[in-house]
PDB file of C-alpha atoms in Angstrom:
ATOM      1  CA  LYS A  17       0.174   4.238 -17.492  1.00  0.00           C
ATOM      2  CA  VAL A  18       2.554   5.530 -14.843  1.00  0.00           C
ATOM      3  CA  ALA A  19       4.868   8.507 -15.267  1.00  0.00           C
ATOM      4  CA  LEU A  20       7.507   9.032 -12.562  1.00  0.00           C
ATOM      5  CA  GLU A  21       9.788  12.043 -12.562  1.00  0.00           C
ATOM      6  CA  LYS A  22      12.595  13.240 -10.315  1.00  0.00           C
ATOM      7  CA  ARG A  23      13.674  16.821 -10.875  1.00  0.00           C
ATOM      8  CA  ALA A  24      17.251  18.134 -10.709  1.00  0.00           C
ATOM      9  CA  ASP A  25      16.550  19.520  -7.208  1.00  0.00           C
ATOM     10  CA  GLY A  26      15.737  15.981  -5.980  1.00  0.00           C
ATOM     11  CA  LYS A  27      11.966  16.437  -5.638  1.00  0.00           C
ATOM     12  CA  SER A  28       9.830  13.765  -7.246  1.00  0.00           C
ATOM     13  CA  ASN A  29       6.243  13.549  -8.397  1.00  0.00           C
ATOM     14  CA  TRP A  30       5.538  10.574  -6.130  1.00  0.00           C
ATOM     15  CA  GLU A  31       6.570  12.198  -2.832  1.00  0.00           C
ATOM     16  CA  PHE A  32       4.062  13.803  -0.550  1.00  0.00           C
ATOM     17  CA  SER A  33       6.473  15.831   1.598  1.00  0.00           C
ATOM     18  CA  GLU A  34       5.044  19.204   0.521  1.00  0.00           C
ATOM     19  CA  ASN A  35       1.610  18.227   1.832  1.00  0.00           C
ATOM     20  CA  PRO A  36       1.890  17.698   5.633  1.00  0.00           C
ATOM     21  CA  VAL A  37      -1.296  15.622   5.877  1.00  0.00           C
ATOM     22  CA  ALA A  38      -0.215  13.293   3.052  1.00  0.00           C
ATOM     23  CA  ALA A  39       3.343  13.090   4.416  1.00  0.00           C
ATOM     24  CA  THR A  40       2.032  12.019   7.832  1.00  0.00           C
ATOM     25  CA  ALA A  41      -0.186   9.350   6.252  1.00  0.00           C
ATOM     26  CA  VAL A  42       2.685   8.003   4.150  1.00  0.00           C
ATOM     27  CA  ALA A  43       5.012   7.883   7.179  1.00  0.00           C
ATOM     28  CA  ALA A  44       2.368   5.963   9.137  1.00  0.00           C
ATOM     29  CA  VAL A  45       1.977   3.223   6.519  1.00  0.00           C
ATOM     30  CA  ARG A  46       5.536   3.000   5.115  1.00  0.00           C
ATOM     31  CA  PRO A  47       6.882  -0.495   5.867  1.00  0.00           C
ATOM     32  CA  GLU A  48      10.021  -0.770   7.966  1.00  0.00           C
ATOM     33  CA  GLN A  49      10.315  -4.503   7.350  1.00  0.00           C
ATOM     34  CA  ARG A  50       9.491  -6.706   4.409  1.00  0.00           C
ATOM     35  CA  SER A  51       6.613  -8.345   6.311  1.00  0.00           C
ATOM     36  CA  GLU A  52       4.942  -4.931   6.645  1.00  0.00           C
ATOM     37  CA  ALA A  53       4.543  -4.403   2.881  1.00  0.00           C
ATOM     38  CA  PRO A  54       0.899  -3.785   1.913  1.00  0.00           C
ATOM     39  CA  VAL A  55      -1.345  -6.795   1.420  1.00  0.00           C
ATOM     40  CA  ILE A  56      -2.575  -6.893  -2.159  1.00  0.00           C
ATOM     41  CA  GLY A  57      -5.230  -9.552  -2.567  1.00  0.00           C
ATOM     42  CA  GLN A  58      -5.674  -9.292  -6.309  1.00  0.00           C
ATOM     43  CA  ILE A  59      -4.118  -7.124  -8.988  1.00  0.00           C
ATOM     44  CA  GLU A  60      -3.460  -7.539 -12.664  1.00  0.00           C
ATOM     45  CA  ILE A  61      -1.571  -5.204 -14.952  1.00  0.00           C
ATOM     46  CA  THR A  62      -1.098  -6.311 -18.531  1.00  0.00           C
ATOM     47  CA  LYS A  63       0.566  -4.191 -21.154  1.00  0.00           C
ATOM     48  CA  GLY A  64       1.172  -1.479 -18.572  1.00  0.00           C
ATOM     49  CA  LYS A  65       3.323   1.456 -19.629  1.00  0.00           C
ATOM     50  CA  ILE A  66       5.807   3.167 -17.360  1.00  0.00           C
ATOM     51  CA  SER A  67       8.131   6.107 -17.874  1.00  0.00           C
ATOM     52  CA  TYR A  68      10.823   7.384 -15.528  1.00  0.00           C
ATOM     53  CA  ARG A  69      12.837  10.587 -15.751  1.00  0.00           C
ATOM     54  CA  ASP A  70      15.641  11.623 -13.381  1.00  0.00           C
ATOM     55  CA  ALA A  71      17.167  14.956 -14.364  1.00  0.00           C
ATOM     56  CA  SER A  72      20.140  14.766 -11.967  1.00  0.00           C
ATOM     57  CA  ARG A  73      21.243  11.373 -13.356  1.00  0.00           C
ATOM     58  CA  LYS A  74      20.351  12.232 -16.963  1.00  0.00           C
ATOM     59  CA  LEU A  75      18.158   9.110 -16.965  1.00  0.00           C
ATOM     60  CA  SER A  76      15.171   8.634 -19.231  1.00  0.00           C
ATOM     61  CA  LEU A  77      13.364   5.271 -19.447  1.00  0.00           C
ATOM     62  CA  ASP A  78      10.202   4.104 -21.160  1.00  0.00           C
ATOM     63  CA  GLY A  79       8.961   0.587 -20.752  1.00  0.00           C
ATOM     64  CA  ASP A  80       6.343  -2.084 -20.259  1.00  0.00           C
ATOM     65  CA  ILE A  81       5.239  -3.762 -17.049  1.00  0.00           C
ATOM     66  CA  ASP A  82       3.123  -6.855 -16.449  1.00  0.00           C
ATOM     67  CA  LEU A  83       2.158  -8.259 -13.085  1.00  0.00           C
ATOM     68  CA  ALA A  84      -0.590 -10.336 -11.571  1.00  0.00           C
ATOM     69  CA  ALA A  85      -1.567 -11.573  -8.125  1.00  0.00           C
ATOM     70  CA  GLY A  86      -4.531 -13.506  -6.791  1.00  0.00           C
ATOM     71  CA  GLU A  87      -7.064 -15.226  -9.047  1.00  0.00           C
ATOM     72  CA  ALA A  88      -6.085 -13.051 -12.020  1.00  0.00           C
ATOM     73  CA  ALA A  89      -2.574 -14.479 -12.057  1.00  0.00           C
ATOM     74  CA  GLY A  90      -3.599 -17.889 -13.393  1.00  0.00           C
ATOM     75  CA  GLY A  91      -0.579 -19.513 -11.743  1.00  0.00           C
ATOM     76  CA  ALA A  92       2.020 -17.190 -13.294  1.00  0.00           C
ATOM     77  CA  GLN A  93       2.562 -14.815 -10.385  1.00  0.00           C
ATOM     78  CA  GLU A  94       5.535 -12.868 -11.637  1.00  0.00           C
ATOM     79  CA  VAL A  95       6.463  -9.248 -12.158  1.00  0.00           C
ATOM     80  CA  LYS A  96       7.993  -8.442 -15.541  1.00  0.00           C
ATOM     81  CA  PHE A  97       9.461  -5.104 -16.546  1.00  0.00           C
ATOM     82  CA  HIS A  98      11.353  -4.081 -19.663  1.00  0.00           C
ATOM     83  CA  ALA A  99      12.532  -0.559 -20.489  1.00  0.00           C
ATOM     84  CA  LYS A 100      14.755   1.320 -22.919  1.00  0.00           C
ATOM     85  CA  GLY A 101      16.172   4.796 -22.750  1.00  0.00           C
ATOM     86  CA  THR A 102      19.313   6.767 -22.018  1.00  0.00           C
ATOM     87  CA  LEU A 103      21.581   7.290 -19.023  1.00  0.00           C
ATOM     88  CA  GLU A 104      24.292   9.943 -19.160  1.00  0.00           C
ATOM     89  CA  ASP A 105      23.602  10.214 -22.924  1.00  0.00           C
ATOM     90  CA  LYS A 106      24.322   6.504 -23.544  1.00  0.00           C
ATOM     91  CA  PRO A 107      21.675   3.947 -24.488  1.00  0.00           C
ATOM     92  CA  ILE A 108      20.404   1.734 -21.689  1.00  0.00           C
ATOM     93  CA  GLN A 109      18.080  -1.222 -21.760  1.00  0.00           C
ATOM     94  CA  LEU A 110      16.931  -3.167 -18.730  1.00  0.00           C
ATOM     95  CA  SER A 111      14.809  -6.201 -18.086  1.00  0.00           C
ATOM     96  CA  PHE A 112      13.519  -7.468 -14.750  1.00  0.00           C
ATOM     97  CA  ALA A 113      11.592 -10.608 -13.898  1.00  0.00           C
ATOM     98  CA  GLY A 114      10.856 -11.301 -10.266  1.00  0.00           C
ATOM     99  CA  GLY A 115       8.531 -13.013  -7.872  1.00  0.00           C
ATOM    100  CA  SER A 116       4.963 -11.938  -7.363  1.00  0.00           C
ATOM    101  CA  ILE A 117       3.747  -8.870  -5.526  1.00  0.00           C
ATOM    102  CA  ALA A 118       2.623 -11.191  -2.706  1.00  0.00           C
ATOM    103  CA  MET A 119       6.171 -12.527  -2.403  1.00  0.00           C
ATOM    104  CA  LEU A 120       7.418  -9.003  -1.628  1.00  0.00           C
ATOM    105  CA  ARG A 121       5.577  -9.285   1.685  1.00  0.00           C
ATOM    106  CA  ASP A 122       6.417 -12.923   2.482  1.00  0.00           C
ATOM    107  CA  SER A 123       9.554 -12.731   4.602  1.00  0.00           C
ATOM    108  CA  THR A 124       9.786 -16.538   4.887  1.00  0.00           C
ATOM    109  CA  GLN A 125      10.562 -17.069   1.200  1.00  0.00           C
ATOM    110  CA  PRO A 126      13.560 -15.708  -0.726  1.00  0.00           C
ATOM    111  CA  TYR A 127      12.561 -13.412  -3.567  1.00  0.00           C
ATOM    112  CA  PRO A 128      13.589 -14.681  -7.023  1.00  0.00           C
ATOM    113  CA  LEU A 129      14.912 -12.205  -9.549  1.00  0.00           C
ATOM    114  CA  ASP A 130      16.428 -12.118 -12.994  1.00  0.00           C
ATOM    115  CA  VAL A 131      17.868  -8.754 -14.049  1.00  0.00           C
ATOM    116  CA  GLU A 132      19.720  -7.706 -17.178  1.00  0.00           C
ATOM    117  CA  VAL A 133      21.135  -4.239 -17.806  1.00  0.00           C
ATOM    118  CA  ASP A 134      22.719  -3.345 -21.131  1.00  0.00           C
ATOM    119  CA  TYR A 135      24.354   0.092 -20.864  1.00  0.00           C
ATOM    120  CA  GLY A 136      26.551   1.346 -23.676  1.00  0.00           C
ATOM    121  CA  LYS A 137      29.125  -1.443 -23.994  1.00  0.00           C
ATOM    122  CA  THR A 138      28.489  -2.733 -20.459  1.00  0.00           C
ATOM    123  CA  LEU A 139      26.377  -5.805 -19.685  1.00  0.00           C
ATOM    124  CA  ILE A 140      25.209  -6.714 -16.181  1.00  0.00           C
ATOM    125  CA  THR A 141      23.157  -9.796 -15.359  1.00  0.00           C
ATOM    126  CA  VAL A 142      21.978 -10.883 -11.933  1.00  0.00           C
ATOM    127  CA  LYS A 143      19.992 -14.073 -11.394  1.00  0.00           C
ATOM    128  CA  GLY A 144      19.102 -15.778  -8.156  1.00  0.00           C
ATOM    129  CA  LYS A 145      17.321 -15.050  -4.893  1.00  0.00           C
ATOM    130  CA  VAL A 146      17.475 -12.402  -2.203  1.00  0.00           C
ATOM    131  CA  GLY A 147      16.158 -12.664   1.334  1.00  0.00           C
ATOM    132  CA  ASP A 148      14.872  -9.096   1.227  1.00  0.00           C
ATOM    133  CA  PRO A 149      14.270  -7.457  -2.157  1.00  0.00           C
ATOM    134  CA  PHE A 150      14.134  -3.983  -0.558  1.00  0.00           C
ATOM    135  CA  THR A 151      17.654  -4.132   0.904  1.00  0.00           C
ATOM    136  CA  PHE A 152      19.266  -6.922  -1.168  1.00  0.00           C
ATOM    137  CA  ALA A 153      19.947  -8.651   2.177  1.00  0.00           C
ATOM    138  CA  ASN A 154      20.802 -12.345   2.133  1.00  0.00           C
ATOM    139  CA  ALA A 155      21.550 -12.254  -1.585  1.00  0.00           C
ATOM    140  CA  ASP A 156      22.522 -15.476  -3.305  1.00  0.00           C
ATOM    141  CA  VAL A 157      22.862 -14.588  -6.980  1.00  0.00           C
ATOM    142  CA  GLN A 158      24.908 -15.376 -10.036  1.00  0.00           C
ATOM    143  CA  MET A 159      26.342 -12.159 -11.388  1.00  0.00           C
ATOM    144  CA  HIS A 160      27.983 -11.418 -14.719  1.00  0.00           C
ATOM    145  CA  LEU A 161      29.699  -8.121 -15.512  1.00  0.00           C
ATOM    146  CA  LYS A 162      31.193  -7.499 -18.938  1.00  0.00           C
ATOM    147  CA  GLY A 163      32.416  -4.368 -20.638  1.00  0.00           C
ATOM    148  CA  ASP A 164      35.222  -2.199 -21.930  1.00  0.00           C
ATOM    149  CA  ASP A 165      36.000  -0.387 -18.653  1.00  0.00           C
ATOM    150  CA  LEU A 166      34.912  -1.052 -15.037  1.00  0.00           C
ATOM    151  CA  ALA A 167      34.700   2.710 -14.470  1.00  0.00           C
ATOM    152  CA  GLU A 168      31.636   2.728 -16.750  1.00  0.00           C
ATOM    153  CA  LEU A 169      29.671   0.842 -14.066  1.00  0.00           C
ATOM    154  CA  PHE A 170      29.430   3.952 -11.880  1.00  0.00           C
ATOM    155  CA  PRO A 171      26.378   5.557 -13.559  1.00  0.00           C
ATOM    156  CA  VAL A 172      24.481   2.252 -13.311  1.00  0.00           C
ATOM    157  CA  LEU A 173      25.513   0.896  -9.908  1.00  0.00           C
ATOM    158  CA  GLY A 174      26.779   4.021  -8.159  1.00  0.00           C
ATOM    159  CA  ILE A 175      29.943   2.169  -7.184  1.00  0.00           C
ATOM    160  CA  PRO A 176      33.196   3.889  -8.176  1.00  0.00           C
ATOM    161  CA  ALA A 177      35.727   1.652  -9.907  1.00  0.00           C
ATOM    162  CA  PRO A 178      39.102   2.324 -11.478  1.00  0.00           C
ATOM    163  CA  SER A 179      39.537   2.552 -15.205  1.00  0.00           C
ATOM    164  CA  THR A 180      40.439  -0.901 -16.561  1.00  0.00           C
ATOM    165  CA  PRO A 181      40.982  -2.728 -19.818  1.00  0.00           C
ATOM    166  CA  PRO A 182      38.052  -4.819 -21.111  1.00  0.00           C
ATOM    167  CA  TYR A 183      36.773  -7.265 -18.492  1.00  0.00           C
ATOM    168  CA  ASP A 184      34.450 -10.261 -18.185  1.00  0.00           C
ATOM    169  CA  LEU A 185      33.636 -11.230 -14.587  1.00  0.00           C
ATOM    170  CA  LYS A 186      31.292 -14.048 -13.558  1.00  0.00           C
ATOM    171  CA  GLY A 187      30.582 -15.516 -10.180  1.00  0.00           C
ATOM    172  CA  LEU A 188      28.400 -16.103  -7.188  1.00  0.00           C
ATOM    173  CA  LEU A 189      27.631 -13.002  -5.108  1.00  0.00           C
ATOM    174  CA  LYS A 190      26.424 -13.538  -1.553  1.00  0.00           C
ATOM    175  CA  HIS A 191      25.378 -11.019   1.063  1.00  0.00           C
ATOM    176  CA  ASP A 192      24.862 -12.064   4.675  1.00  0.00           C
ATOM    177  CA  ASN A 193      24.459  -9.441   7.416  1.00  0.00           C
ATOM    178  CA  ASN A 194      27.107  -6.837   6.534  1.00  0.00           C
ATOM    179  CA  GLU A 195      29.415  -9.135   4.565  1.00  0.00           C
ATOM    180  CA  TRP A 196      29.579  -9.346   0.764  1.00  0.00           C
ATOM    181  CA  ARG A 197      31.334 -12.378  -0.765  1.00  0.00           C
TER     182      ARG A 197
END
């Protein structure tokens, strides 16, 4: 069971900035590149529970997580996450399936992902591969956005959009260097 919380003042229960010794240790091991992610030889989480609260975004999520790596994986090395909750007082549900924990570190292979976000009357799906899952660099994904108003995407994606009539957008989204297509 993991409980993550970010208070309205921006401080979170997973940061170590208030403890100088811990902050120094975290800074020393924090990866700057995908290939520097920690090596995890074997891990298995089945029926894991996770909760996330972010007071400033009015976000509350509770969900399940399953992941396996190494011998415990039995060939199915995939991360799966599903959560329900509220964002800005509207219901939100999200599902994520992605490559293994080991693949997070392997910079030679694109990272596969399948994401679905259902927020109020807005649906977002993203399926494909990204060169770097930490920065979304070298993305090559099919994306589908559907809803009553593009402006309602802002709480989810953080991207301002004008108010629009109902929309249904599908297409290939690519990101190479600093260019989105």
